[in-house]
């Protein structure tokens, strides 16, 4: 029953947002509350939602101030040299632009933090997409495909969870996955080329895309807010922030909060200018924060009711015992829906140990199953349970439902390519 409720909940949510009947925020809150209330969990809903919001609170704070910080830096003109350099390299060629997007995302993703990657790449590339009249969904698609592959880095999250859950090191889990990641990135570059060619043909036939959202991160340029003389100071401050983030010297939300306050005072000493910056970008920050806390309520109810654990166990139990010898392949295949419908914590700390215990009885080593469980990460970032996904669509000014429909087939393709690559190289 819990499994049925879980899939009904997610199915209703997906239908509502993909058909644009509700916003992601209202769907994230109302759908699980309604389902849980009907299922008899009404008295405990408050506690469940509170726990879910508490779990996501620091992430929400981080995204609010990350948006404010990088929006301020865009206003000052920090990214203009990078944009001009990329523009000079790609010219007015959509194919070069899409491939450049894949390259830049791959490089920036080396820090392992999806949120900062999204902000930096969108800030650098969206002006080029606007100049060339390209569809911003192409931008969000390529960023998410590249980010999904690079998310497998040990400091990215999923791999660290696998190593922690199975008590294994990076040499057993991550190092063998490097060739598979390279195969996945090759696929991303092929997709980028295909999408670039499609955009070039569409533009030549139907003209440039013009329906951009004025609320995206780039927005309207205000020359009065530019601070070209402070570009070195702003660059140093941003580098220090990235170092703090990579070395994990303090909680990221606190680091962005401090950095934003310092940057505000340095660049805009006048109080009215500081207020102008906050009011200009408050809508973006609030929009993302609302969806993040909505996702906290969604996952809080899934966890509190036991629905998430039941969904994972039920999917495992549908596999016939006679297929046990193929548990490695089954794990890789099912990692795609499991990491999409469950959070990484629920999957890697709740479901993966059950899979490895089964594998132990069948003589399948845990490191093989651990690597197999990472194949689905190529599609994971599309999940409505991933907070940073809402940040990406908000920055680029696209609808979550449009992004999901546009990117899903390419993301599933990434998972299939990585699965075939892992099997061919005998990684899993």
Short mmCIF file of C-alpha atoms in Angstrom, two decimals:
data_model
loop_
_atom_site.label_atom_id
_atom_site.label_comp_id
_atom_site.label_asym_id
_atom_site.label_seq_id
_atom_site.Cartn_x
_atom_site.Cartn_y
_atom_site.Cartn_z
CA UNK A 1 0.00 0.00 0.00
CA UNK A 2 2.81 2.42 0.87
CA UNK A 3 4.52 1.68 -2.44
CA UNK A 4 1.27 2.26 -4.31
CA UNK A 5 0.75 5.57 -2.51
CA UNK A 6 4.31 6.63 -3.32
CA UNK A 7 4.02 6.02 -7.04
CA UNK A 8 0.54 7.60 -7.12
CA UNK A 9 1.98 10.66 -5.36
CA UNK A 10 4.86 11.05 -7.81
CA UNK A 11 2.65 10.24 -10.82
CA UNK A 12 0.10 12.93 -9.87
CA UNK A 13 2.90 15.42 -9.21
CA UNK A 14 4.53 14.79 -12.59
CA UNK A 15 1.22 14.99 -14.46
CA UNK A 16 0.25 18.26 -12.78
CA UNK A 17 3.52 20.07 -13.45
CA UNK A 18 4.14 18.67 -16.95
CA UNK A 19 0.65 19.76 -18.00
CA UNK A 20 1.17 23.08 -16.18
CA UNK A 21 -1.86 22.68 -13.93
CA UNK A 22 0.12 23.71 -10.84
CA UNK A 23 3.47 25.38 -10.20
CA UNK A 24 6.22 23.08 -8.88
CA UNK A 25 5.97 24.80 -5.46
CA UNK A 26 2.25 24.22 -5.00
CA UNK A 27 2.45 20.67 -6.38
CA UNK A 28 5.39 19.80 -4.10
CA UNK A 29 3.39 20.88 -1.05
CA UNK A 30 -0.23 20.01 -1.83
CA UNK A 31 0.14 16.59 -3.50
CA UNK A 32 2.03 14.80 -0.69
CA UNK A 33 -0.06 16.52 2.01
CA UNK A 34 -3.28 15.37 0.36
CA UNK A 35 -2.09 11.79 -0.24
CA UNK A 36 -0.68 11.45 3.30
CA UNK A 37 -3.85 12.88 4.83
CA UNK A 38 -6.08 10.48 2.88
CA UNK A 39 -3.79 7.58 3.91
CA UNK A 40 -4.36 8.38 7.59
CA UNK A 41 -1.08 10.14 8.42
CA UNK A 42 -2.82 13.44 9.21
CA UNK A 43 -1.84 13.67 12.92
CA UNK A 44 1.87 13.26 12.11
CA UNK A 45 2.02 15.51 9.05
CA UNK A 46 3.27 18.56 10.93
CA UNK A 47 6.24 16.71 12.40
CA UNK A 48 7.11 15.05 9.07
CA UNK A 49 7.05 18.33 7.18
CA UNK A 50 9.08 20.07 9.89
CA UNK A 51 11.79 17.40 9.67
CA UNK A 52 11.83 17.65 5.89
CA UNK A 53 12.21 21.43 5.95
CA UNK A 54 14.95 21.20 8.60
CA UNK A 55 16.88 18.75 6.42
CA UNK A 56 16.76 21.13 3.46
CA UNK A 57 17.12 24.42 5.38
CA UNK A 58 20.86 24.97 4.91
CA UNK A 59 20.57 24.13 1.22
CA UNK A 60 17.78 26.69 0.90
CA UNK A 61 19.85 29.37 2.65
CA UNK A 62 22.84 28.54 0.46
CA UNK A 63 20.85 28.88 -2.77
CA UNK A 64 19.27 32.18 -1.71
CA UNK A 65 22.61 33.83 -1.03
CA UNK A 66 24.37 32.08 -3.92
CA UNK A 67 21.83 33.65 -6.28
CA UNK A 68 22.24 37.06 -4.64
CA UNK A 69 26.05 36.83 -4.71
CA UNK A 70 26.47 35.72 -8.30
CA UNK A 71 23.70 38.05 -9.50
CA UNK A 72 25.61 40.90 -7.88
CA UNK A 73 28.78 39.75 -9.62
CA UNK A 74 26.97 39.66 -12.96
CA UNK A 75 25.72 43.21 -12.35
CA UNK A 76 29.28 44.38 -11.63
CA UNK A 77 30.49 42.84 -14.91
CA UNK A 78 32.74 40.13 -13.42
CA UNK A 79 31.79 37.58 -16.09
CA UNK A 80 31.98 39.94 -19.07
CA UNK A 81 35.62 39.03 -19.97
CA UNK A 82 34.68 35.31 -19.89
CA UNK A 83 31.56 35.91 -21.99
CA UNK A 84 33.54 37.99 -24.51
CA UNK A 85 36.27 35.34 -24.73
CA UNK A 86 33.73 32.57 -25.34
CA UNK A 87 31.85 34.74 -27.82
CA UNK A 88 35.08 35.38 -29.72
CA UNK A 89 35.81 31.64 -29.79
CA UNK A 90 32.36 30.44 -30.91
CA UNK A 91 31.35 33.41 -33.07
CA UNK A 92 27.77 33.23 -34.31
CA UNK A 93 27.71 29.44 -34.55
CA UNK A 94 25.09 27.52 -32.51
CA UNK A 95 27.04 24.25 -32.88
CA UNK A 96 30.18 25.77 -31.37
CA UNK A 97 28.02 27.36 -28.65
CA UNK A 98 26.45 24.06 -27.58
CA UNK A 99 29.80 22.24 -27.60
CA UNK A 100 31.32 25.16 -25.68
CA UNK A 101 28.52 24.82 -23.13
CA UNK A 102 29.40 21.14 -22.61
CA UNK A 103 33.12 21.92 -22.24
CA UNK A 104 32.57 24.80 -19.80
CA UNK A 105 30.11 22.79 -17.67
CA UNK A 106 32.50 19.84 -17.50
CA UNK A 107 35.36 22.06 -16.35
CA UNK A 108 33.36 24.09 -13.83
CA UNK A 109 31.77 20.87 -12.48
CA UNK A 110 35.18 19.70 -11.28
CA UNK A 111 34.46 21.49 -7.98
CA UNK A 112 31.66 18.98 -7.35
CA UNK A 113 29.05 21.60 -6.49
CA UNK A 114 26.08 21.66 -8.84
CA UNK A 115 24.67 24.97 -7.63
CA UNK A 116 27.79 27.04 -8.31
CA UNK A 117 28.22 25.24 -11.66
CA UNK A 118 24.73 26.19 -12.76
CA UNK A 119 25.16 29.82 -11.75
CA UNK A 120 28.55 30.26 -13.41
CA UNK A 121 27.71 28.45 -16.67
CA UNK A 122 24.29 30.10 -17.09
CA UNK A 123 25.80 33.51 -16.36
CA UNK A 124 28.50 32.94 -18.97
CA UNK A 125 26.47 31.20 -21.69
CA UNK A 126 22.93 32.62 -21.53
CA UNK A 127 23.98 35.97 -23.08
CA UNK A 128 25.38 34.02 -26.06
CA UNK A 129 22.16 32.02 -26.42
CA UNK A 130 20.18 35.28 -26.39
CA UNK A 131 22.49 36.94 -28.91
CA UNK A 132 22.17 33.99 -31.29
CA UNK A 133 18.45 33.46 -30.64
CA UNK A 134 18.88 29.92 -29.29
CA UNK A 135 16.35 28.08 -27.13
CA UNK A 136 17.43 28.26 -23.44
CA UNK A 137 16.13 24.67 -22.97
CA UNK A 138 19.13 23.55 -25.01
CA UNK A 139 21.36 25.30 -22.45
CA UNK A 140 19.70 23.69 -19.43
CA UNK A 141 19.71 20.28 -21.14
CA UNK A 142 23.45 20.29 -21.88
CA UNK A 143 24.33 21.67 -18.44
CA UNK A 144 22.29 18.94 -16.74
CA UNK A 145 23.73 16.15 -18.91
CA UNK A 146 27.31 17.23 -18.20
CA UNK A 147 26.56 17.82 -14.53
CA UNK A 148 24.96 14.38 -14.18
CA UNK A 149 28.16 12.68 -15.35
CA UNK A 150 30.48 14.89 -13.29
CA UNK A 151 28.29 14.34 -10.22
CA UNK A 152 29.97 10.95 -9.91
CA UNK A 153 33.19 12.63 -8.72
CA UNK A 154 33.99 11.46 -5.16
CA UNK A 155 33.37 14.91 -3.71
CA UNK A 156 30.15 15.32 -5.69
CA UNK A 157 27.92 13.35 -3.31
CA UNK A 158 26.67 10.00 -4.68
CA UNK A 159 30.07 8.28 -4.81
CA UNK A 160 30.86 9.45 -1.29
CA UNK A 161 27.57 7.94 -0.13
CA UNK A 162 28.39 4.63 -1.84
CA UNK A 163 31.83 4.51 -0.23
CA UNK A 164 30.38 5.37 3.17
CA UNK A 165 27.50 2.91 2.89
CA UNK A 166 29.65 -0.01 1.73
CA UNK A 167 32.78 0.92 3.74
CA UNK A 168 34.92 0.99 0.59
CA UNK A 169 37.52 3.43 -0.73
CA UNK A 170 37.67 5.52 -3.87
CA UNK A 171 40.07 3.06 -5.52
CA UNK A 172 37.37 0.37 -5.46
CA UNK A 173 34.43 2.58 -6.42
CA UNK A 174 35.50 5.74 -8.24
CA UNK A 175 38.73 4.93 -10.09
CA UNK A 176 37.18 2.09 -12.17
CA UNK A 177 34.30 4.44 -13.05
CA UNK A 178 36.58 6.99 -14.76
CA UNK A 179 36.45 5.26 -18.21
CA UNK A 180 32.66 5.03 -17.91
CA UNK A 181 32.48 8.75 -17.12
CA UNK A 182 34.60 9.51 -20.19
CA UNK A 183 32.22 7.46 -22.33
CA UNK A 184 29.31 9.37 -20.79
CA UNK A 185 30.98 12.71 -21.53
CA UNK A 186 31.59 11.62 -25.14
CA UNK A 187 27.84 11.03 -25.41
CA UNK A 188 27.16 14.49 -23.96
CA UNK A 189 29.36 16.10 -26.62
CA UNK A 190 27.54 14.13 -29.34
CA UNK A 191 24.20 15.36 -27.95
CA UNK A 192 25.56 18.91 -27.80
CA UNK A 193 26.55 18.67 -31.47
CA UNK A 194 23.13 17.27 -32.45
CA UNK A 195 21.28 19.99 -30.54
CA UNK A 196 23.55 22.66 -32.02
CA UNK A 197 22.82 21.46 -35.56
CA UNK A 198 19.08 21.39 -34.80
CA UNK A 199 19.18 24.94 -33.44
CA UNK A 200 21.12 26.18 -36.46
CA UNK A 201 18.53 24.67 -38.82
CA UNK A 202 15.62 26.00 -36.75
CA UNK A 203 17.05 29.53 -36.66
CA UNK A 204 17.70 29.55 -40.42
CA UNK A 205 14.16 28.31 -41.09
CA UNK A 206 12.01 30.01 -38.43
CA UNK A 207 14.21 32.83 -37.14
CA UNK A 208 15.68 33.51 -33.73
CA UNK A 209 14.07 32.45 -30.45
CA UNK A 210 12.71 35.54 -28.69
CA UNK A 211 10.50 34.31 -25.81
CA UNK A 212 13.09 34.80 -23.08
CA UNK A 213 12.00 35.26 -19.48
CA UNK A 214 12.98 38.76 -18.25
CA UNK A 215 13.44 37.25 -14.78
CA UNK A 216 16.41 35.05 -15.73
CA UNK A 217 19.76 35.59 -14.03
CA UNK A 218 21.19 37.80 -16.78
CA UNK A 219 18.22 40.16 -17.00
CA UNK A 220 18.54 43.68 -18.28
CA UNK A 221 21.99 45.28 -18.23
CA UNK A 222 22.21 48.39 -16.03
CA UNK A 223 25.39 50.30 -16.90
CA UNK A 224 25.16 52.24 -13.64
CA UNK A 225 25.74 49.02 -11.68
CA UNK A 226 28.93 48.07 -13.55
CA UNK A 227 32.17 48.18 -11.54
CA UNK A 228 34.98 47.55 -14.08
CA UNK A 229 37.64 48.98 -11.75
CA UNK A 230 36.79 46.39 -9.09
CA UNK A 231 36.90 43.33 -11.36
CA UNK A 232 40.18 42.05 -9.85
CA UNK A 233 38.86 42.53 -6.31
CA UNK A 234 35.63 40.70 -7.20
CA UNK A 235 37.57 37.90 -8.89
CA UNK A 236 39.78 37.41 -5.81
CA UNK A 237 36.71 37.36 -3.54
CA UNK A 238 35.02 34.79 -5.79
CA UNK A 239 38.13 32.59 -5.89
CA UNK A 240 38.37 32.71 -2.08
CA UNK A 241 34.71 31.70 -1.90
CA UNK A 242 35.30 28.75 -4.25
CA UNK A 243 38.34 27.65 -2.20
CA UNK A 244 36.27 27.76 0.99
CA UNK A 245 33.63 25.69 -0.77
CA UNK A 246 36.04 23.07 -2.16
CA UNK A 247 37.94 22.70 1.14
CA UNK A 248 34.66 22.70 3.09
CA UNK A 249 36.01 25.24 5.59
CA UNK A 250 32.53 26.36 6.66
CA UNK A 251 28.89 25.65 5.74
CA UNK A 252 28.34 26.85 2.18
CA UNK A 253 25.24 28.85 3.05
CA UNK A 254 27.18 30.84 5.65
CA UNK A 255 30.08 31.36 3.23
CA UNK A 256 27.77 32.78 0.55
CA UNK A 257 26.03 34.97 3.10
CA UNK A 258 29.32 36.50 4.28
CA UNK A 259 30.65 36.85 0.72
CA UNK A 260 27.47 38.59 -0.45
CA UNK A 261 27.62 41.10 2.42
CA UNK A 262 31.31 41.85 1.76
CA UNK A 263 30.72 42.20 -1.99
CA UNK A 264 27.74 44.52 -1.39
CA UNK A 265 29.76 46.88 0.79
CA UNK A 266 32.81 46.88 -1.52
CA UNK A 267 30.92 47.43 -4.78
CA UNK A 268 28.00 49.51 -3.58
CA UNK A 269 28.92 51.60 -0.51
CA UNK A 270 25.69 53.61 -0.79
CA UNK A 271 22.74 52.09 1.07
CA UNK A 272 20.28 52.74 -1.77
CA UNK A 273 22.46 50.77 -4.20
CA UNK A 274 22.64 47.82 -1.80
CA UNK A 275 18.86 47.91 -1.43
CA UNK A 276 18.51 48.09 -5.22
CA UNK A 277 20.60 44.93 -5.69
CA UNK A 278 18.57 42.97 -3.14
CA UNK A 279 15.20 44.11 -4.50
CA UNK A 280 16.30 43.43 -8.09
CA UNK A 281 17.18 39.80 -7.44
CA UNK A 282 14.85 38.98 -4.52
CA UNK A 283 12.24 37.51 -6.88
CA UNK A 284 14.69 34.97 -8.30
CA UNK A 285 16.00 34.03 -4.86
CA UNK A 286 12.53 33.70 -3.34
CA UNK A 287 11.27 31.63 -6.28
CA UNK A 288 14.07 29.10 -5.89
CA UNK A 289 13.90 29.07 -2.08
CA UNK A 290 10.15 28.41 -2.17
CA UNK A 291 10.63 25.37 -4.40
CA UNK A 292 13.52 24.13 -2.26
CA UNK A 293 11.44 24.21 0.92
CA UNK A 294 8.54 22.67 -0.99
CA UNK A 295 10.86 19.81 -1.95
CA UNK A 296 11.75 19.51 1.75
CA UNK A 297 8.09 18.98 2.61
CA UNK A 298 7.75 16.43 -0.21
CA UNK A 299 10.74 14.35 0.93
CA UNK A 300 9.84 14.82 4.60
CA UNK A 301 6.47 13.17 3.99
CA UNK A 302 7.98 10.43 1.80
CA UNK A 303 10.48 9.61 4.55
CA UNK A 304 8.18 10.07 7.53
CA UNK A 305 5.45 7.82 6.18
CA UNK A 306 7.95 5.13 5.16
CA UNK A 307 6.81 5.45 1.56
CA UNK A 308 10.30 6.05 0.18
CA UNK A 309 11.79 2.92 1.79
CA UNK A 310 8.77 0.85 0.74
CA UNK A 311 9.09 2.00 -2.89
CA UNK A 312 12.74 0.97 -3.03
CA UNK A 313 12.17 -2.41 -1.42
CA UNK A 314 9.18 -3.17 -3.64
CA UNK A 315 11.14 -2.47 -6.81
CA UNK A 316 13.87 -4.83 -5.61
CA UNK A 317 11.32 -7.52 -4.72
CA UNK A 318 9.82 -7.64 -8.22
CA UNK A 319 13.04 -9.16 -9.54
CA UNK A 320 12.63 -12.98 -9.79
CA UNK A 321 15.11 -15.02 -7.71
CA UNK A 322 16.21 -16.85 -10.87
CA UNK A 323 17.66 -13.56 -12.10
CA UNK A 324 19.98 -13.33 -9.10
CA UNK A 325 23.09 -13.99 -11.18
CA UNK A 326 22.40 -10.80 -13.10
CA UNK A 327 22.05 -8.68 -9.98
CA UNK A 328 24.87 -6.39 -11.16
CA UNK A 329 23.05 -5.54 -14.40
CA UNK A 330 19.69 -5.33 -12.62
CA UNK A 331 21.18 -2.91 -10.07
CA UNK A 332 22.54 -0.70 -12.86
CA UNK A 333 19.23 -0.72 -14.77
CA UNK A 334 17.08 -0.06 -11.70
CA UNK A 335 19.44 2.67 -10.46
CA UNK A 336 17.89 4.93 -13.12
CA UNK A 337 14.30 4.93 -11.76
CA UNK A 338 15.40 4.48 -8.14
CA UNK A 339 17.70 7.53 -8.12
CA UNK A 340 15.00 9.49 -9.97
CA UNK A 341 12.14 8.68 -7.59
CA UNK A 342 14.21 8.53 -4.38
CA UNK A 343 16.74 10.86 -2.81
CA UNK A 344 20.39 9.84 -2.91
CA UNK A 345 20.39 9.33 0.86
CA UNK A 346 17.36 7.03 0.69
CA UNK A 347 18.84 4.98 -2.14
CA UNK A 348 22.46 4.68 -1.08
CA UNK A 349 21.91 4.32 2.67
CA UNK A 350 18.56 2.51 2.60
CA UNK A 351 18.35 0.42 -0.57
CA UNK A 352 21.95 -0.27 -1.61
CA UNK A 353 22.84 -2.17 1.62
CA UNK A 354 19.89 -4.50 0.95
CA UNK A 355 21.15 -5.08 -2.60
CA UNK A 356 24.71 -5.76 -1.46
CA UNK A 357 23.49 -8.18 1.24
CA UNK A 358 21.66 -10.09 -1.49
CA UNK A 359 24.76 -9.92 -3.67
CA UNK A 360 26.86 -11.38 -0.86
CA UNK A 361 24.67 -14.49 -0.82
CA UNK A 362 25.03 -14.78 -4.60
CA UNK A 363 28.79 -14.24 -4.56
CA UNK A 364 28.69 -10.79 -6.22
CA UNK A 365 31.26 -8.40 -4.64
CA UNK A 366 29.93 -5.16 -3.09
CA UNK A 367 32.28 -2.95 -5.12
CA UNK A 368 30.68 -4.17 -8.37
CA UNK A 369 27.19 -3.42 -7.05
CA UNK A 370 28.37 -0.06 -5.71
CA UNK A 371 29.66 0.95 -9.14
CA UNK A 372 26.50 -0.37 -10.80
CA UNK A 373 24.38 1.82 -8.52
CA UNK A 374 26.11 4.95 -9.88
CA UNK A 375 25.01 4.42 -13.49
CA UNK A 376 21.64 6.04 -12.81
CA UNK A 377 23.28 9.32 -11.76
CA UNK A 378 23.22 10.39 -15.40
CA UNK A 379 19.45 10.89 -15.01
CA UNK A 380 19.28 11.69 -11.29
CA UNK A 381 19.62 15.46 -11.58
CA UNK A 382 16.34 15.64 -13.49
CA UNK A 383 14.46 14.38 -10.45
CA UNK A 384 11.97 16.79 -8.84
CA UNK A 385 13.52 15.76 -5.51
CA UNK A 386 16.87 17.40 -6.39
CA UNK A 387 16.88 21.00 -5.07
CA UNK A 388 19.52 22.35 -7.46
CA UNK A 389 17.33 21.46 -10.47
CA UNK A 390 14.96 24.26 -9.51
CA UNK A 391 17.90 26.63 -9.30
CA UNK A 392 18.97 25.80 -12.86
CA UNK A 393 15.55 26.36 -14.44
CA UNK A 394 15.06 29.55 -12.48
CA UNK A 395 18.42 30.97 -13.55
CA UNK A 396 17.76 30.19 -17.21
CA UNK A 397 14.15 31.41 -17.04
CA UNK A 398 12.55 28.16 -18.24
CA UNK A 399 9.70 26.08 -16.83
CA UNK A 400 10.63 22.94 -14.90
CA UNK A 401 8.06 20.94 -16.89
CA UNK A 402 9.48 22.11 -20.23
CA UNK A 403 13.01 21.30 -19.07
CA UNK A 404 11.95 17.83 -17.93
CA UNK A 405 10.21 16.97 -21.21
CA UNK A 406 13.07 18.35 -23.32
CA UNK A 407 15.93 16.71 -21.40
CA UNK A 408 14.50 13.35 -20.26
CA UNK A 409 15.17 11.33 -23.42
CA UNK A 410 18.76 12.59 -23.64
CA UNK A 411 19.36 11.85 -19.94
CA UNK A 412 18.02 8.31 -20.31
CA UNK A 413 20.35 8.00 -23.30
CA UNK A 414 23.27 8.96 -21.04
CA UNK A 415 22.34 6.19 -18.59
CA UNK A 416 22.05 3.60 -21.40
CA UNK A 417 25.39 4.61 -22.91
CA UNK A 418 27.10 4.44 -19.51
CA UNK A 419 25.51 1.05 -18.79
CA UNK A 420 26.69 -0.38 -22.10
CA UNK A 421 30.13 1.13 -21.56
CA UNK A 422 30.40 -0.32 -18.05
CA UNK A 423 29.38 -3.77 -19.31
CA UNK A 424 31.75 -3.65 -22.29
CA UNK A 425 34.67 -2.64 -20.05
CA UNK A 426 33.59 -5.15 -17.37
CA UNK A 427 33.45 -2.40 -14.76
CA UNK A 428 30.30 -3.88 -13.27
#
